[in-house]
Amino acid sequence: MRNVAIIRDNIKNEKVGLSIVSVILDNEYLKSLVNKPDLIIFILTKQGMTLSSLELDPIEVFKNITNINFKKKPYVVRSIKNHKFYIATTPLYKIREKINNKPVETIIGTLGILYGFESVNKFMITFQRISIIIFVIAVIFASIIAILFARNITVPILNLKELVGEFQKNFIEIPKAKIIKDEISLLQNSFSEMSANIILKTRELEKANEEISAAYSVMKKELLMARNIQEAIIPKIFPESEIVSLSGMYLPMEDLGGDFYDVYQISPTKLGLVIADVSGHGVPASLITMMAKVSFATYSKEDKTCSEIVKIVNEELCKVIADVDNYLTVFYGILDLEYNELEYSNAGHNDVYLIKSDGTLILLSSQTTFIGKLDFLDFPSDKVKLSIGDKLVLYTDGIPEARNKDKDFFTYERFNKILLDNRYLAAKDLVELVRKEIDEFQGEELPHDDMTLLIVDIIGEGLKSKVEIGISIERESVIPESREIIESEELDKLFIKAIEKFKEGNFDDARKILEDKLYKKYKLENDNFKVVNLLGHVYYKMMRYNEAMKFWKEALLLNPNSKEVNHNIEVLK
């Protein structure tokens, strides 16, 4: 070892026994070290400095002499100006006696290392070479891993993706993997089973959907047929006389409704009027309306009062619907054309309006409960006198309770005002006005209930003779079981057109439509009866009585029980 001169200065932190010194190494000595590859180690204390080469370990020597503890803390590295050296230093500690049972460490010196540039450069070059070799090996290894990954994972995944895409596009079953060699193959097999199940279930659903569609088509056709039948039982043609004029409208909420009205010619001088509202909608309600219509038609006889007719109908309906949830509200009246008098029974129905010619509104209110539930009920009746200009307004609550898009109601007040303000209109015109007002109020909003309206306009005093021959088409109480829907609708349109021509006085045009396009064209006798009967009226108006008698006799063959045809034949004779 070799001692080197030192200068002790800049003494600081005397309280902890720490001295910071500056070391001056002999320039000549440092120059002699420039070309040496070895590292120079030195220990610096207050007593001086010791240098060593790698052959000797000054730390071990110093420890043996001074009992120094050396802690491996990070070196402080700096370069020495004007010399091709680096110097690295770290403090040396010595443990003193314990204070308060805790050992006290004191810095007593510095361990330093001088690095020559050549030594460092050689090390760095070696390190760089090793680093480059390691990097190249790492790149090669990563490339091999990437190739293996692409071959064993990426390519199978892309193939599976292509198969799934083909399945989505063309609905082709995904094939199973030929060899199970990895998780991708297992995944492909799972996808294959899944695609097969999806295709199977889809075909089952398609088959079920076809069956449902076919059933729905049949049901829709049957509903349309039922709707046509139901509309057929709602009168479009009313008895005509110099005493009374009638008009009505029926707007079901669904394909099949639960409202109906009807007009019966009980005798040459009496008309039966009925309007009913069945609770509920759809098929059940429509069936009940048909039963009720048939019952009222069957029991509306000249020898029975209003109370008796409603009581009998209630008893008949209770036998059928007493145990179901549906019931009916009914207003039934008998209009005596000879004395301009109305006898009526209101069974749970909303108020029927009697609008007098002077604008007075009389309510014909309910006198008892609805029908179809309790077969022991009686139904009282009242009578009211009618005058020229009076109007009876029979309706269901679907009209005042119609709603618009804002859920506002049409209201009874609005309905009453329309009726009173336009009471001078003819029955047909007033019905059309009410319908127009409802349509404008509702806008695009769908109806929430069936809407039915029947207006009876008193236009003459009570007659002293029988009802003048006019259009009065009776319907059989038996509802037709089937009808060719499209053909029947076209024939019905022609029949209505013939009626319009008849009302306009264009009797020859009406005759041509009836004889050329409608005569014996219907499949049901009841429909052909209407055509033949109307032909009798046409020829009667044309004063061709022989032809009128011919067609009325033919009508009588189709419907021997028609009181109206028998009456017309007797009058013609």
XYZ file of C-alpha atoms in Angstrom:
573
model
C 0.000 0.000 0.000
C 1.039 3.529 -0.555
C 0.294 6.623 1.494
C -0.835 9.701 -0.329
C -0.752 13.237 0.949
C -4.091 14.619 2.085
C -5.345 17.980 3.155
C -7.847 18.146 6.014
C -10.175 21.101 5.649
C -13.857 22.059 5.509
C -14.524 20.352 8.828
C -18.290 20.140 9.400
C -20.778 18.438 11.737
C -18.347 18.150 14.643
C -21.241 17.156 16.890
C -21.566 13.794 15.174
C -17.847 13.358 14.621
C -18.071 13.693 10.842
C -15.281 15.354 8.923
C -15.580 16.048 5.222
C -12.198 16.203 3.565
C -10.862 17.001 0.154
C -8.346 14.553 -1.238
C -5.520 15.688 -3.481
C -3.870 12.886 -5.337
C -0.430 13.384 -6.708
C -0.724 14.181 -10.409
C 2.317 12.154 -11.272
C 0.862 9.183 -9.458
C -2.415 9.512 -11.263
C -0.632 9.731 -14.589
C 1.155 6.517 -13.771
C -2.248 4.854 -13.345
C -3.665 5.945 -16.692
C -2.433 2.964 -18.640
C -3.161 0.453 -15.901
C -6.359 -1.522 -16.263
C -6.590 -2.265 -12.571
C -8.948 -0.461 -10.268
C -7.474 1.557 -7.414
C -9.191 1.264 -4.065
C -8.582 3.735 -1.243
C -9.789 4.289 2.287
C -9.780 7.770 3.671
C -9.949 8.551 7.404
C -8.853 11.367 9.633
C -5.566 9.560 10.099
C -4.823 9.512 6.394
C -5.502 7.596 3.194
C -4.692 4.109 2.096
C -4.511 2.994 -1.551
C -4.602 -0.535 -2.724
C -4.637 -2.570 -5.900
C -6.895 -5.537 -6.419
C -4.337 -7.895 -4.881
C -5.064 -6.570 -1.402
C -8.363 -5.783 0.261
C -7.961 -2.615 2.306
C -11.414 -2.996 3.784
C -10.583 -6.291 5.466
C -7.274 -4.860 6.660
C -8.914 -1.763 8.003
C -11.688 -3.776 9.687
C -9.163 -5.906 11.521
C -7.430 -2.817 12.800
C -10.248 -0.387 13.571
C -13.390 -2.576 13.885
C -15.198 -0.719 11.088
C -18.617 -1.773 9.739
C -18.991 -1.302 5.989
C -22.493 -0.740 4.632
C -23.012 -1.239 0.948
C -24.813 1.962 0.066
C -24.943 3.484 -3.437
C -21.674 5.001 -4.567
C -21.365 8.654 -5.359
C -19.691 8.704 -8.767
C -17.949 11.707 -10.319
C -15.141 12.295 -12.763
C -11.772 13.807 -11.914
C -11.002 16.811 -14.036
C -8.099 16.583 -16.459
C -7.643 12.866 -15.745
C -9.071 9.778 -17.390
C -10.546 8.487 -14.139
C -13.855 8.125 -12.389
C -14.032 8.105 -8.606
C -16.778 6.400 -6.594
C -17.146 6.856 -2.835
C -19.298 5.496 -0.014
C -19.132 6.227 3.711
C -17.692 3.867 6.366
C -19.453 3.497 9.674
C -18.292 2.479 13.123
C -20.692 1.351 15.839
C -20.208 3.163 19.123
C -21.549 2.252 22.496
C -25.322 2.036 22.882
C -27.217 5.109 23.980
C -30.616 4.452 25.555
C -30.223 0.786 24.561
C -29.843 1.755 20.922
C -26.591 1.376 18.958
C -25.114 4.564 17.528
C -23.317 4.541 14.202
C -20.690 7.110 13.318
C -19.141 7.906 9.962
C -15.381 7.557 10.379
C -14.214 7.566 6.835
C -14.794 6.975 3.153
C -14.229 4.044 0.886
C -13.316 5.068 -2.651
C -12.594 3.420 -5.973
C -10.733 4.925 -8.929
C -11.838 3.633 -12.344
C -9.546 4.011 -15.285
C -11.180 4.878 -18.627
C -9.599 1.977 -20.439
C -10.816 -0.457 -17.848
C -14.287 0.990 -18.035
C -14.273 1.089 -21.835
C -13.156 -2.517 -22.033
C -15.940 -3.457 -19.662
C -18.495 -1.419 -21.596
C -17.446 -2.932 -24.931
C -17.721 -6.391 -23.457
C -21.067 -5.481 -21.924
C -22.328 -4.079 -25.228
C -21.295 -7.196 -27.103
C -22.993 -9.399 -24.575
C -26.108 -7.169 -24.704
C -26.228 -7.334 -28.510
C -25.885 -11.109 -28.446
C -28.635 -11.371 -25.847
C -30.869 -9.011 -27.880
C -30.352 -10.992 -31.096
C -31.121 -14.232 -29.283
C -34.243 -12.632 -27.771
C -35.431 -11.411 -31.198
C -34.897 -14.841 -32.738
C -36.711 -16.490 -29.848
C -39.610 -14.008 -30.073
C -39.881 -14.596 -33.825
C -40.032 -18.336 -33.306
C -42.720 -17.879 -30.642
C -44.698 -15.568 -32.963
C -44.518 -18.075 -35.823
C -45.641 -20.888 -33.550
C -48.425 -18.696 -32.127
C -49.646 -17.749 -35.598
C -49.540 -21.346 -36.773
C -51.219 -22.874 -33.727
C -53.561 -20.094 -32.540
C -54.047 -17.184 -34.941
C -54.609 -19.228 -38.109
C -57.149 -21.600 -36.463
C -58.965 -18.614 -34.947
C -59.158 -16.883 -38.341
C -60.416 -20.111 -39.927
C -63.044 -20.443 -37.201
C -64.041 -16.812 -37.687
C -64.513 -17.471 -41.411
C -66.708 -20.501 -40.662
C -68.821 -18.492 -38.214
C -69.191 -15.728 -40.800
C -70.328 -18.267 -43.382
C -72.861 -19.590 -40.881
C -74.208 -16.108 -40.216
C -74.386 -15.242 -43.913
C -75.650 -18.451 -45.514
C -76.935 -20.357 -42.473
C -74.569 -23.274 -43.189
C -73.692 -25.612 -40.346
C -70.145 -25.190 -38.990
C -68.191 -28.457 -39.581
C -66.507 -30.266 -36.712
C -62.708 -30.285 -36.393
C -61.124 -33.358 -37.999
C -58.529 -33.708 -35.237
C -58.871 -32.579 -31.630
C -55.397 -31.160 -30.977
C -55.989 -27.975 -28.975
C -58.578 -25.732 -27.344
C -59.415 -24.103 -30.698
C -60.517 -27.478 -32.053
C -62.722 -27.987 -29.002
C -64.149 -24.503 -29.496
C -64.873 -25.282 -33.165
C -66.723 -28.452 -32.156
C -68.770 -26.458 -29.645
C -69.624 -23.932 -32.356
C -70.526 -26.799 -34.688
C -72.983 -28.271 -32.185
C -74.384 -24.830 -31.463
C -74.903 -24.055 -35.169
C -76.581 -27.422 -35.716
C -78.956 -26.760 -32.802
C -79.689 -23.255 -34.039
C -80.482 -24.531 -37.533
C -82.696 -27.287 -36.107
C -84.573 -24.933 -33.784
C -84.901 -22.334 -36.522
C -86.476 -24.869 -38.857
C -88.820 -25.940 -36.075
C -89.736 -22.295 -35.457
C -90.260 -21.714 -39.177
C -92.564 -24.713 -39.331
C -94.439 -23.567 -36.231
C -94.648 -20.054 -37.662
C -96.093 -21.418 -40.900
C -98.690 -23.328 -38.906
C -99.489 -20.248 -36.831
C -99.692 -18.098 -39.956
C -102.026 -20.590 -41.590
C -104.174 -20.754 -38.461
C -104.130 -16.962 -38.200
C -105.137 -16.655 -41.836
C -108.069 -18.999 -41.261
C -108.992 -17.162 -38.061
C -108.722 -13.776 -39.790
C -110.914 -15.018 -42.617
C -113.444 -16.358 -40.132
C -113.335 -13.088 -38.177
C -113.923 -11.181 -41.392
C -116.819 -13.466 -42.179
C -118.169 -12.986 -38.653
C -117.758 -9.223 -39.007
C -119.682 -9.247 -42.278
C -122.397 -11.319 -40.667
C -122.511 -8.968 -37.682
C -122.663 -5.936 -39.944
C -125.415 -7.657 -41.895
C -127.596 -7.822 -38.785
C -127.174 -4.073 -38.239
C -129.877 -2.379 -40.343
C -128.712 -0.283 -43.271
C -132.226 0.006 -44.678
C -135.045 1.309 -42.489
C -138.827 1.298 -42.823
C -140.105 4.386 -44.620
C -143.299 6.223 -43.939
C -144.708 9.716 -43.837
C -144.598 9.567 -40.050
C -141.015 8.644 -39.199
C -137.508 8.724 -40.707
C -134.645 6.675 -39.260
C -130.868 6.575 -39.650
C -128.023 4.997 -37.715
C -124.317 4.224 -37.559
C -122.266 1.423 -36.041
C -118.486 1.738 -35.484
C -116.960 -1.300 -33.728
C -113.718 -0.822 -31.808
C -112.335 -4.149 -33.066
C -113.173 -6.544 -35.877
C -116.112 -7.721 -33.792
C -118.063 -5.399 -31.543
C -120.402 -5.645 -28.585
C -123.001 -3.032 -29.606
C -125.994 -3.355 -31.866
C -129.218 -1.621 -32.771
C -132.187 -2.861 -34.761
C -135.604 -1.834 -35.980
C -138.465 -4.347 -36.185
C -141.758 -3.925 -37.985
C -144.011 -5.414 -35.343
C -147.178 -4.490 -37.200
C -148.222 -2.108 -39.982
C -148.508 0.651 -37.374
C -145.823 -0.302 -34.851
C -142.041 -0.358 -34.967
C -139.767 -2.019 -32.442
C -136.582 -0.081 -31.570
C -133.680 -1.605 -29.677
C -130.124 -0.576 -28.848
C -127.834 -2.671 -26.652
C -124.299 -2.546 -25.276
C -122.656 -5.831 -24.285
C -119.872 -5.630 -21.722
C -116.522 -6.536 -23.259
C -115.448 -6.785 -26.874
C -114.362 -9.347 -29.445
C -115.836 -12.747 -30.199
C -117.721 -13.354 -26.901
C -119.426 -9.965 -27.036
C -120.316 -10.380 -30.711
C -121.921 -13.776 -30.076
C -124.022 -12.299 -27.293
C -125.155 -9.427 -29.529
C -126.299 -11.933 -32.133
C -128.196 -13.960 -29.536
C -129.820 -10.802 -28.194
C -130.704 -9.589 -31.683
C -132.324 -12.918 -32.562
C -134.213 -12.980 -29.259
C -135.633 -9.466 -29.669
C -136.587 -10.217 -33.286
C -138.268 -13.456 -32.232
C -140.295 -12.039 -29.325
C -141.192 -8.621 -30.758
C -144.848 -9.496 -31.296
C -147.891 -7.281 -31.614
C -149.617 -8.893 -28.668
C -146.771 -8.163 -26.191
C -145.822 -5.051 -24.261
C -142.333 -3.607 -23.885
C -141.982 -5.008 -20.377
C -142.994 -8.494 -21.469
C -140.600 -8.567 -24.429
C -137.577 -7.438 -22.376
C -138.442 -9.886 -19.587
C -138.651 -12.835 -22.008
C -135.361 -11.887 -23.706
C -133.672 -11.577 -20.303
C -134.855 -15.051 -19.311
C -133.596 -16.523 -22.581
C -130.167 -14.885 -22.270
C -129.789 -15.895 -18.619
C -129.979 -19.523 -19.704
C -126.846 -18.986 -21.797
C -124.704 -16.226 -20.271
C -125.681 -16.090 -16.586
C -122.461 -17.872 -15.601
C -120.102 -15.778 -17.738
C -118.781 -12.285 -17.109
C -120.745 -10.552 -19.870
C -124.067 -8.760 -19.570
C -126.139 -6.291 -21.625
C -127.576 -2.851 -21.112
C -130.658 -2.416 -23.308
C -133.108 0.253 -24.361
C -136.174 -1.228 -26.042
C -139.107 0.768 -27.344
C -142.296 0.274 -29.334
C -143.142 3.242 -31.556
C -146.870 3.508 -32.291
C -147.144 5.329 -35.627
C -150.897 5.592 -35.362
C -150.839 7.655 -32.177
C -147.260 9.063 -32.234
C -146.492 7.422 -28.908
C -143.407 5.609 -27.601
C -143.549 2.863 -24.985
C -140.064 2.036 -23.682
C -138.053 0.074 -21.115
C -134.518 1.121 -20.178
C -132.601 -1.794 -18.626
C -129.363 -0.318 -17.288
C -128.624 1.598 -20.501
C -127.425 5.197 -20.617
C -130.042 7.932 -20.975
C -131.800 8.033 -24.326
C -132.532 11.569 -25.525
C -135.880 12.889 -26.644
C -135.140 16.231 -28.304
C -138.304 18.268 -28.710
C -138.710 20.592 -31.656
C -138.409 23.615 -29.323
C -134.971 22.477 -28.095
C -136.121 20.854 -24.849
C -134.056 17.796 -23.916
C -135.912 14.979 -22.135
C -133.929 12.078 -20.676
C -135.430 8.597 -20.932
C -133.439 7.170 -18.042
C -132.835 3.660 -16.795
C -135.649 2.093 -14.808
C -133.870 -1.095 -13.728
C -130.605 -3.035 -13.997
C -129.009 -4.706 -17.019
C -130.161 -8.017 -18.499
C -128.518 -11.429 -18.833
C -127.760 -12.149 -15.168
C -130.921 -12.378 -13.057
C -133.798 -14.224 -14.694
C -136.433 -13.229 -12.108
C -136.311 -9.471 -12.773
C -139.230 -7.414 -14.041
C -138.679 -4.507 -16.397
C -141.151 -1.637 -16.021
C -142.038 0.557 -18.972
C -143.101 4.159 -19.526
C -144.808 6.027 -22.337
C -144.046 9.376 -23.912
C -145.969 11.375 -26.515
C -144.154 12.476 -29.687
C -144.775 15.415 -32.004
C -143.639 16.523 -35.441
C -140.012 17.700 -35.271
C -139.143 15.555 -32.234
C -136.103 13.312 -32.397
C -135.286 10.167 -30.441
C -131.528 9.671 -30.047
C -130.475 6.152 -29.037
C -126.715 5.739 -28.521
C -124.055 3.830 -26.595
C -121.551 5.442 -24.227
C -118.681 4.912 -26.684
C -119.648 8.229 -28.328
C -119.369 10.643 -25.359
C -116.402 8.651 -24.042
C -114.420 8.801 -27.300
C -110.886 10.161 -26.743
C -108.301 12.133 -28.658
C -104.499 11.848 -28.573
C -104.402 13.943 -25.372
C -106.788 11.450 -23.721
C -109.532 14.083 -23.484
C -113.117 12.799 -23.668
C -115.615 13.812 -26.327
C -118.004 14.338 -23.363
C -121.778 14.237 -23.035
C -121.876 18.042 -23.098
C -120.248 18.232 -26.539
C -122.516 15.463 -27.842
C -125.654 17.164 -26.486
C -124.669 20.531 -27.964
C -124.175 19.029 -31.433
C -127.591 17.379 -31.255
C -129.422 20.457 -29.967
C -127.723 22.942 -32.300
C -128.525 20.777 -35.325
C -131.920 19.379 -34.310
C -133.515 20.669 -37.528
C -131.356 18.421 -39.698
C -132.811 15.236 -41.150
C -131.951 12.036 -39.274
C -129.441 10.889 -41.894
C -127.695 14.271 -42.029
C -127.514 14.491 -38.247
C -125.936 11.028 -38.024
C -123.329 12.015 -40.608
C -122.573 15.233 -38.720
C -122.047 13.368 -35.432
C -119.722 10.921 -37.146
C -117.727 13.754 -38.730
C -117.382 15.548 -35.381
C -116.141 12.354 -33.695
C -113.609 11.681 -36.457
C -112.230 15.218 -36.252
C -112.030 15.027 -32.452
C -110.288 11.644 -32.340
C -107.771 12.374 -35.082
C -105.314 9.479 -35.286
C -106.354 8.087 -31.895
C -107.858 4.599 -32.110
C -111.345 4.098 -30.622
C -111.532 2.752 -27.076
C -115.095 1.432 -27.325
C -117.778 0.593 -29.855
C -119.830 3.593 -31.011
C -123.457 3.109 -32.012
C -126.133 5.675 -32.830
C -129.773 5.441 -33.942
C -131.841 8.579 -34.593
C -135.621 8.466 -35.036
C -137.051 11.626 -36.605
C -140.800 12.258 -36.251
C -141.782 13.924 -39.513
C -145.582 13.486 -39.540
C -148.683 13.161 -37.397
C -150.135 9.808 -36.425
C -151.627 8.016 -39.395
C -155.199 6.867 -39.821
C -154.345 4.174 -42.377
C -151.670 1.504 -42.534
C -148.048 2.217 -43.291
C -147.519 3.242 -46.904
C -145.645 0.651 -48.869
C -141.953 1.473 -48.767
C -138.662 -0.288 -48.293
C -138.862 -2.666 -45.399
C -136.535 -5.635 -45.632
C -137.105 -8.249 -42.951
C -134.235 -10.501 -41.879
C -134.581 -14.110 -40.926
C -133.741 -14.829 -37.313
C -131.421 -17.586 -38.461
C -127.918 -16.194 -39.040
C -126.242 -17.549 -42.207
C -123.526 -20.036 -41.522
C -121.235 -19.037 -44.382
C -120.814 -16.602 -47.247
C -118.313 -15.930 -49.974
C -116.946 -12.772 -48.390
C -115.502 -10.824 -51.299
C -118.336 -11.665 -53.696
C -120.947 -10.860 -51.072
C -119.397 -7.482 -50.319
C -119.513 -6.494 -53.989
C -123.142 -7.577 -54.260
C -124.006 -5.639 -51.091
C -122.487 -2.490 -52.595
C -124.622 -2.909 -55.714
C -127.712 -3.501 -53.592
C -127.106 -0.306 -51.611
C -126.620 1.559 -54.892
C -129.978 0.213 -56.120
C -131.616 1.455 -52.920
C -130.102 4.912 -53.410
C -131.439 5.020 -56.971
C -134.848 3.959 -55.659
C -134.856 6.720 -53.035
C -133.825 9.279 -55.659
C -136.772 8.243 -57.822
C -134.569 6.708 -60.530
C -136.674 3.558 -60.600
C -135.501 2.338 -64.003
C -131.821 2.561 -62.948
C -132.659 0.682 -59.769
C -134.509 -1.972 -61.807
C -131.514 -2.492 -64.129
C -129.116 -2.996 -61.208
C -131.462 -5.400 -59.464
C -132.444 -7.474 -62.519
C -129.174 -7.457 -64.449
C -126.603 -7.685 -61.652
C -128.261 -8.948 -58.475
C -131.225 -11.158 -59.380
C -130.482 -14.710 -58.168
C -126.814 -13.850 -57.678
C -126.686 -14.326 -53.906
C -126.019 -17.764 -52.483
C -128.397 -17.294 -49.538
C -132.170 -17.220 -49.898
C -132.416 -14.414 -47.368
C -130.222 -12.172 -49.541
C -132.114 -13.090 -52.723
C -135.337 -12.300 -50.857
C -134.132 -8.725 -50.321
C -133.455 -8.301 -54.051
C -136.790 -9.769 -55.183
C -138.762 -7.803 -52.590
C -137.108 -4.534 -53.650
C -137.876 -5.345 -57.308
C -141.528 -5.586 -56.311
C -141.325 -2.085 -54.813
C -139.574 -0.730 -57.926
C -142.267 -2.046 -60.279
C -144.949 -0.818 -57.896
C -143.501 2.724 -58.072
C -143.337 2.396 -61.870
C -147.057 1.456 -61.773
C -146.298 -1.887 -63.417
C -148.425 -3.808 -60.972
C -148.332 -7.199 -62.686
C -144.510 -7.306 -62.441
C -144.731 -6.055 -58.846
C -147.148 -8.860 -57.968
C -144.894 -11.389 -59.731
C -141.801 -10.454 -57.727
C -143.653 -10.181 -54.420
C -145.058 -13.649 -54.886
C -141.543 -14.887 -55.639
C -140.354 -13.138 -52.483
C -143.110 -14.880 -50.539
C -141.806 -18.247 -51.746
C -138.378 -17.356 -50.363
C -139.800 -16.108 -47.061
C -143.386 -17.302 -46.467
C -143.489 -15.694 -43.001
C -142.823 -12.161 -44.240
C -145.633 -10.027 -42.885
C -144.544 -7.064 -44.974
C -144.728 -8.975 -48.292
C -148.100 -10.504 -47.400
C -149.345 -7.039 -46.522
C -148.071 -5.569 -49.802
C -149.744 -8.312 -51.850
C -153.062 -7.712 -50.073
C -152.821 -3.964 -50.703
C -151.947 -4.546 -54.368
C -154.934 -6.841 -54.794
